[in-house]
Tab-separated table of C-alpha atoms in Angstrom:
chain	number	residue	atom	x	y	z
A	1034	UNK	CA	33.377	109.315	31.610
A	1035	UNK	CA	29.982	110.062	30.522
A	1036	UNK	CA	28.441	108.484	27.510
A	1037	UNK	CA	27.865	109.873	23.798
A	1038	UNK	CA	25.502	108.355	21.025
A	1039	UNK	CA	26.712	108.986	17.490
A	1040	UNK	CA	24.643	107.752	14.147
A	1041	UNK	CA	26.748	104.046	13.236
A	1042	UNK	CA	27.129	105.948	9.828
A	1043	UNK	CA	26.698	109.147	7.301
A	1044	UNK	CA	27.203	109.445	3.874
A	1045	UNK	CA	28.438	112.906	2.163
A	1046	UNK	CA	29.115	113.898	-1.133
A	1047	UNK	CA	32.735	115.118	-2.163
A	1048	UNK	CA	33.447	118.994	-2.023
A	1049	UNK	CA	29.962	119.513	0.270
A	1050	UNK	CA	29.727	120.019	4.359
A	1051	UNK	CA	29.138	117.491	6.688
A	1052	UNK	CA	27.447	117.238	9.947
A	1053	UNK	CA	27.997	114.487	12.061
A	1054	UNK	CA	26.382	114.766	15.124
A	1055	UNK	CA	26.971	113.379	18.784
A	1056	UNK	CA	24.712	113.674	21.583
A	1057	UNK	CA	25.970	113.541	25.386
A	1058	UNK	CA	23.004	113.979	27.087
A	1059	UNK	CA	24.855	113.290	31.367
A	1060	UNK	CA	27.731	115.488	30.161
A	1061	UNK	CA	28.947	117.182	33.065
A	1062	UNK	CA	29.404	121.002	33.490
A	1063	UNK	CA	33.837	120.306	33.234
A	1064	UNK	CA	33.549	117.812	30.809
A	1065	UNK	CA	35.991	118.652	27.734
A	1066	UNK	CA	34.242	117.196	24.586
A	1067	UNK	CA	37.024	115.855	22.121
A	1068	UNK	CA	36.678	114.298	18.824
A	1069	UNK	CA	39.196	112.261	16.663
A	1070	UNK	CA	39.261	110.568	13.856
A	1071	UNK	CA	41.004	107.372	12.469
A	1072	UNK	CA	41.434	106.726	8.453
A	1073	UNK	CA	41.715	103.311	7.223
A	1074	UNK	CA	44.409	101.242	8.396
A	1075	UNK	CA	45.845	104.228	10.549
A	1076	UNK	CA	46.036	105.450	14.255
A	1077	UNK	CA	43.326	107.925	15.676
A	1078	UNK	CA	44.434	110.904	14.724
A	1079	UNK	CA	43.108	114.510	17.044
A	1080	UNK	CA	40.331	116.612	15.196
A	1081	UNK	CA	39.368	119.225	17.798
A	1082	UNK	CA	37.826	119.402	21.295
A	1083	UNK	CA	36.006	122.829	23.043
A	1084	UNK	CA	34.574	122.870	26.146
A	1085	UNK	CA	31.476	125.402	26.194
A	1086	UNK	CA	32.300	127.712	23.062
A	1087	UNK	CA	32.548	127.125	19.589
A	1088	UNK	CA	35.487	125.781	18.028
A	1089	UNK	CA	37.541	126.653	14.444
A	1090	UNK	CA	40.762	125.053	13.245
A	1091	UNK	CA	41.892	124.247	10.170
A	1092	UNK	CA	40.434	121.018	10.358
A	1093	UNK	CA	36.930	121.343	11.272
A	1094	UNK	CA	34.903	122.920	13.384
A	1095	UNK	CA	32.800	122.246	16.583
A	1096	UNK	CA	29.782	123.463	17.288
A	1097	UNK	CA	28.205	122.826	20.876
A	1098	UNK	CA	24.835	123.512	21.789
A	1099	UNK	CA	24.126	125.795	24.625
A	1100	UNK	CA	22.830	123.584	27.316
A	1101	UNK	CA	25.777	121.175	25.807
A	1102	UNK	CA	23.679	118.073	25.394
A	1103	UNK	CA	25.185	117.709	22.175
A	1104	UNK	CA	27.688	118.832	19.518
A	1105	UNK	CA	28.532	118.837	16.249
A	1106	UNK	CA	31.369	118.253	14.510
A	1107	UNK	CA	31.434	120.529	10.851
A	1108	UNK	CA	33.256	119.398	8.199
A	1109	UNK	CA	33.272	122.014	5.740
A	1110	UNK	CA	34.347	120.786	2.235
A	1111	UNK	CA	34.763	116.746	2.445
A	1112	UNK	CA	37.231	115.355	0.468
A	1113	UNK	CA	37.538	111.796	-0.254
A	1114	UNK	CA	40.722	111.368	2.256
A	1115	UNK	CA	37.985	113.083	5.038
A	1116	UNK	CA	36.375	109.324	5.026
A	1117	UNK	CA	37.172	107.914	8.438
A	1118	UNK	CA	35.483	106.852	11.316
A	1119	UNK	CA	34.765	109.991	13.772
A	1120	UNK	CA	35.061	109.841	17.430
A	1121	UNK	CA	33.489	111.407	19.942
A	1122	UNK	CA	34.858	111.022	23.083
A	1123	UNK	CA	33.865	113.194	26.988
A	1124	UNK	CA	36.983	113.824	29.097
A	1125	UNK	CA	36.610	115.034	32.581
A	1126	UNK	CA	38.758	117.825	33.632
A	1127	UNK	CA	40.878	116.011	36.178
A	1128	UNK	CA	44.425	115.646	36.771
A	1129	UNK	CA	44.013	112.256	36.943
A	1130	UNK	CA	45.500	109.643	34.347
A	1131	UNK	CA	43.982	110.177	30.808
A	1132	UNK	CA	41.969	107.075	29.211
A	1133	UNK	CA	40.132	108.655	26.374
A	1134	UNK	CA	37.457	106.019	25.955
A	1135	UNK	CA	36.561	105.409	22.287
A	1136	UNK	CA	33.225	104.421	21.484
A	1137	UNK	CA	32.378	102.917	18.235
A	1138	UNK	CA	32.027	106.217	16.103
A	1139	UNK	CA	30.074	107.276	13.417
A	1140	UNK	CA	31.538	105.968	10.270
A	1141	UNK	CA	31.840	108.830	7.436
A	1142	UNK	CA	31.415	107.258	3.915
A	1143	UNK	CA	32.545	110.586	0.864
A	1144	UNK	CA	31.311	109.539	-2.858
A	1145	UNK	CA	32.703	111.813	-5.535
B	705	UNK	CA	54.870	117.649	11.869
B	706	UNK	CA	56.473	115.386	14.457
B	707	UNK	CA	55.323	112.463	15.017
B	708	UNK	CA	54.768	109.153	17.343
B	709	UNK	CA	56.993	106.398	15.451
B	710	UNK	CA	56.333	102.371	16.229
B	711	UNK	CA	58.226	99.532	15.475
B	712	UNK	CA	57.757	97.138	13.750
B	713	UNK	CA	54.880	97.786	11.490
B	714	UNK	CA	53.893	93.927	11.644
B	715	UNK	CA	54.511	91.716	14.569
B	716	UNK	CA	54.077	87.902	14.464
B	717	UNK	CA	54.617	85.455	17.110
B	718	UNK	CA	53.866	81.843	18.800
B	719	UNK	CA	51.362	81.899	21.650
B	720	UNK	CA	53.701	81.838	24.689
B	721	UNK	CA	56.671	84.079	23.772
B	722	UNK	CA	57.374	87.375	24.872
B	723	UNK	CA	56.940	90.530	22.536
B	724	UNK	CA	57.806	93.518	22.969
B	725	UNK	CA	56.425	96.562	21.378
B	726	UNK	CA	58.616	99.672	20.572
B	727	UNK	CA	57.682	103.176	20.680
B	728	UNK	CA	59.446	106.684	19.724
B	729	UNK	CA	57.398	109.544	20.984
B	730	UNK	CA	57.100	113.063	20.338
B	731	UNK	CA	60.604	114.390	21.673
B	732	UNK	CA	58.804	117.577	23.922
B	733	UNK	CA	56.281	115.387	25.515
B	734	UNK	CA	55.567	114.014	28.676
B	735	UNK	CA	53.059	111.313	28.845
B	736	UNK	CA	52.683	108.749	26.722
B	737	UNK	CA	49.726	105.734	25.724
B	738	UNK	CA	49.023	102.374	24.598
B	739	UNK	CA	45.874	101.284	23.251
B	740	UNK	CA	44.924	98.071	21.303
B	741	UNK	CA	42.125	97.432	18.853
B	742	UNK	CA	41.181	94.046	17.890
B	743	UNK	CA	40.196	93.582	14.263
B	744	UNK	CA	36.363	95.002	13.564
B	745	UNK	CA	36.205	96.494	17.416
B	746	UNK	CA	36.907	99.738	19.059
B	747	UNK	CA	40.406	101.097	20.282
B	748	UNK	CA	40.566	100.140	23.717
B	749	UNK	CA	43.115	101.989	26.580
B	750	UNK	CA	45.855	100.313	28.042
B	751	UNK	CA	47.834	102.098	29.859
B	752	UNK	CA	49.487	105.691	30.711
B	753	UNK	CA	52.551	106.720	31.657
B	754	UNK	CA	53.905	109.478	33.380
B	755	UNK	CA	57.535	110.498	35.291
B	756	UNK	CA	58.135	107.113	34.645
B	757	UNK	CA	55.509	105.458	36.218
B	758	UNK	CA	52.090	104.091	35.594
B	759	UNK	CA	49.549	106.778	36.056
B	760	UNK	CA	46.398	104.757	35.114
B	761	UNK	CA	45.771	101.387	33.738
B	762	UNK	CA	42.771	100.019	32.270
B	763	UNK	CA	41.575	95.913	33.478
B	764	UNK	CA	43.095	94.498	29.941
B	765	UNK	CA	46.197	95.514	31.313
B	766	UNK	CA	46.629	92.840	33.788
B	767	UNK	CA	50.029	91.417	35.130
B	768	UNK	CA	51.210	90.194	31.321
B	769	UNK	CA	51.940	93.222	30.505
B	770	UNK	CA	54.555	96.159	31.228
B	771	UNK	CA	55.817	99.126	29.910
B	772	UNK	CA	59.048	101.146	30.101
B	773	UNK	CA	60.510	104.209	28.961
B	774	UNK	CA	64.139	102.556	28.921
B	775	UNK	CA	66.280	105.460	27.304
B	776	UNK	CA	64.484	108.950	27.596
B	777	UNK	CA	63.322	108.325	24.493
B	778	UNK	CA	61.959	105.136	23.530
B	779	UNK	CA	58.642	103.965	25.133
B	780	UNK	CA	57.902	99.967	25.011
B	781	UNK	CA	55.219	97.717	25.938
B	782	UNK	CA	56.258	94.336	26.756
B	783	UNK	CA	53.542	91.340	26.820
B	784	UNK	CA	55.235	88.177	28.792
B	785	UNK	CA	53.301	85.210	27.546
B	786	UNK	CA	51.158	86.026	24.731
B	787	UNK	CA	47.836	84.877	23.813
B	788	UNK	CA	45.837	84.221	20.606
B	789	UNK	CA	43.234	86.718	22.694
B	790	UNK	CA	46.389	89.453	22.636
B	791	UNK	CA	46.053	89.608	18.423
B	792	UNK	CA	45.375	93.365	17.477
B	793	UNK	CA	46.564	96.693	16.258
B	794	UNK	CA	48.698	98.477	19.347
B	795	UNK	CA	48.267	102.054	19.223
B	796	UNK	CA	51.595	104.143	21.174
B	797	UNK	CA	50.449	107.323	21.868
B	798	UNK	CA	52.089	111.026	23.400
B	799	UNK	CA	51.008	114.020	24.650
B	800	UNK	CA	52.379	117.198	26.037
B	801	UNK	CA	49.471	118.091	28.668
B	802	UNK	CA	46.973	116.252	30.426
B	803	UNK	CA	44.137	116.854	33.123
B	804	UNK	CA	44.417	121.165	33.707
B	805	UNK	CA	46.659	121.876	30.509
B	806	UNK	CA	44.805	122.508	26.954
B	807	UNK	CA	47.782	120.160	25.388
B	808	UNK	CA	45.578	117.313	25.970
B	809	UNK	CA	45.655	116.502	22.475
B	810	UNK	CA	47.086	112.300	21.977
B	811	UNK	CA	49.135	112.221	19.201
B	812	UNK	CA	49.121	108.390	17.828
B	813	UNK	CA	51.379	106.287	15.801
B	814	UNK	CA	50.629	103.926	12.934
B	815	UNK	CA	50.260	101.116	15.088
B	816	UNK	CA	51.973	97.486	15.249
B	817	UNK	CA	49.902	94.873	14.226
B	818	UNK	CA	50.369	91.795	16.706
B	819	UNK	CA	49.115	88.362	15.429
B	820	UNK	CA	49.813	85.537	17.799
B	821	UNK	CA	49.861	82.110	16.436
């Protein structure tokens, strides 16, 4: 899988967006791009992934530039229980076996 | 929301002995994960599993350890001889898709921490 760079932290206030941005700069044209999360003490848990478009759910959204060098993921409203460590992950679109390789994230630190 | 369930929360054992690792998955789902993180490092893959075989397996996953899906519904991983070196977090993990499906989305459990005396 191709490699992404994320920032080793951020720091938001409570109640205001966050940004958190990855870049994947040898991204390839079927690569999906897939981000998860994990909270303290807890498994990774899915956040969103897109492809070419932008993405909405009622988690977050994802924002992907146009040549797709990069992405962002948009928190809108952080809430204390949004600090986690945020993964972004490339998976190739491949019916082969499925390793989502985690990388060390960018580490999302909410003050109220 | 369903969810991946792992037993036991908290798994401690002598460097030598066997362990196994048990897993309940997501009841519609068809392929299913372990990953490990060791204490301050990244989650690392194991191993998939699909139509009840090994579809992909990363180098960590050497001959020590195995999975099975004994009963259609549990999902274990067993390591023969453990190691201090095994000591970590194991992740089970499910999915309904993979590769050409949009279900590609890994649902994980709370993990079972593994310390290895």
């Amino acid at each position: 899988d191709a490699k992404t760079t994320q920032p080793n932290s951020m720091e938001s206030n409570e109640e205001e967006p966050v940004h958190l941005p990855c870049n994947h700069s040898t991204i390839s044209g079927t690569d999906y791009i897939h981000w998860y999360r994990q909270l303290p003490s807890q498994g990774p848990e899915y956040v969103i992934h897109g492809l070419t478009s932008n993405v909405n759910n009622r988690m977050a959204s994802l924002a992907i530039a146009e040549d797709r060098k990069s992405s962002t993921l948009i928190l809108h409203r952080a809430t204390l229980r949004d600090a986690a460590v945020y993964y972004c992950i490339l998976r190739a679109f491949s019916n082969s076996g499925y390793a989502l390789n985690f990388g060390k994230g960018t580490s999302l630190l909410v003050t109220p | 929301e369903p969810e991946v369930t792992q037993t036991p929360s908290h798994q401690v054992t002598q460097m030598g002995q066997e362990v196994i690792l048990r897993c309940v998955p997501i009841s519609n789902h068809l392929y299913f994960y372990w990953y490990r993180q060791i204490l301050g490092q990244k989650v690392e893959f194991l191993v998939s599993f699909y139509n009840n075989e090994i579809s992909e397996k990363s180098e960590i996953f050497d001959d020590q350890f195995s999975v099975e899906r004994p009963d259609g519904s549990n999902f274990t991983l067993k390591i023969r001889s453990t190691k201090l070196e095994d000591s970590a977090m194991y992740f089970c993990a499910s999915s309904e898709g993979q590769g050409i499906t949009t279900n590609e989305k890994l649902f994980f459990g709370s993990g079972t921490q593994l310390s290895v005396l």
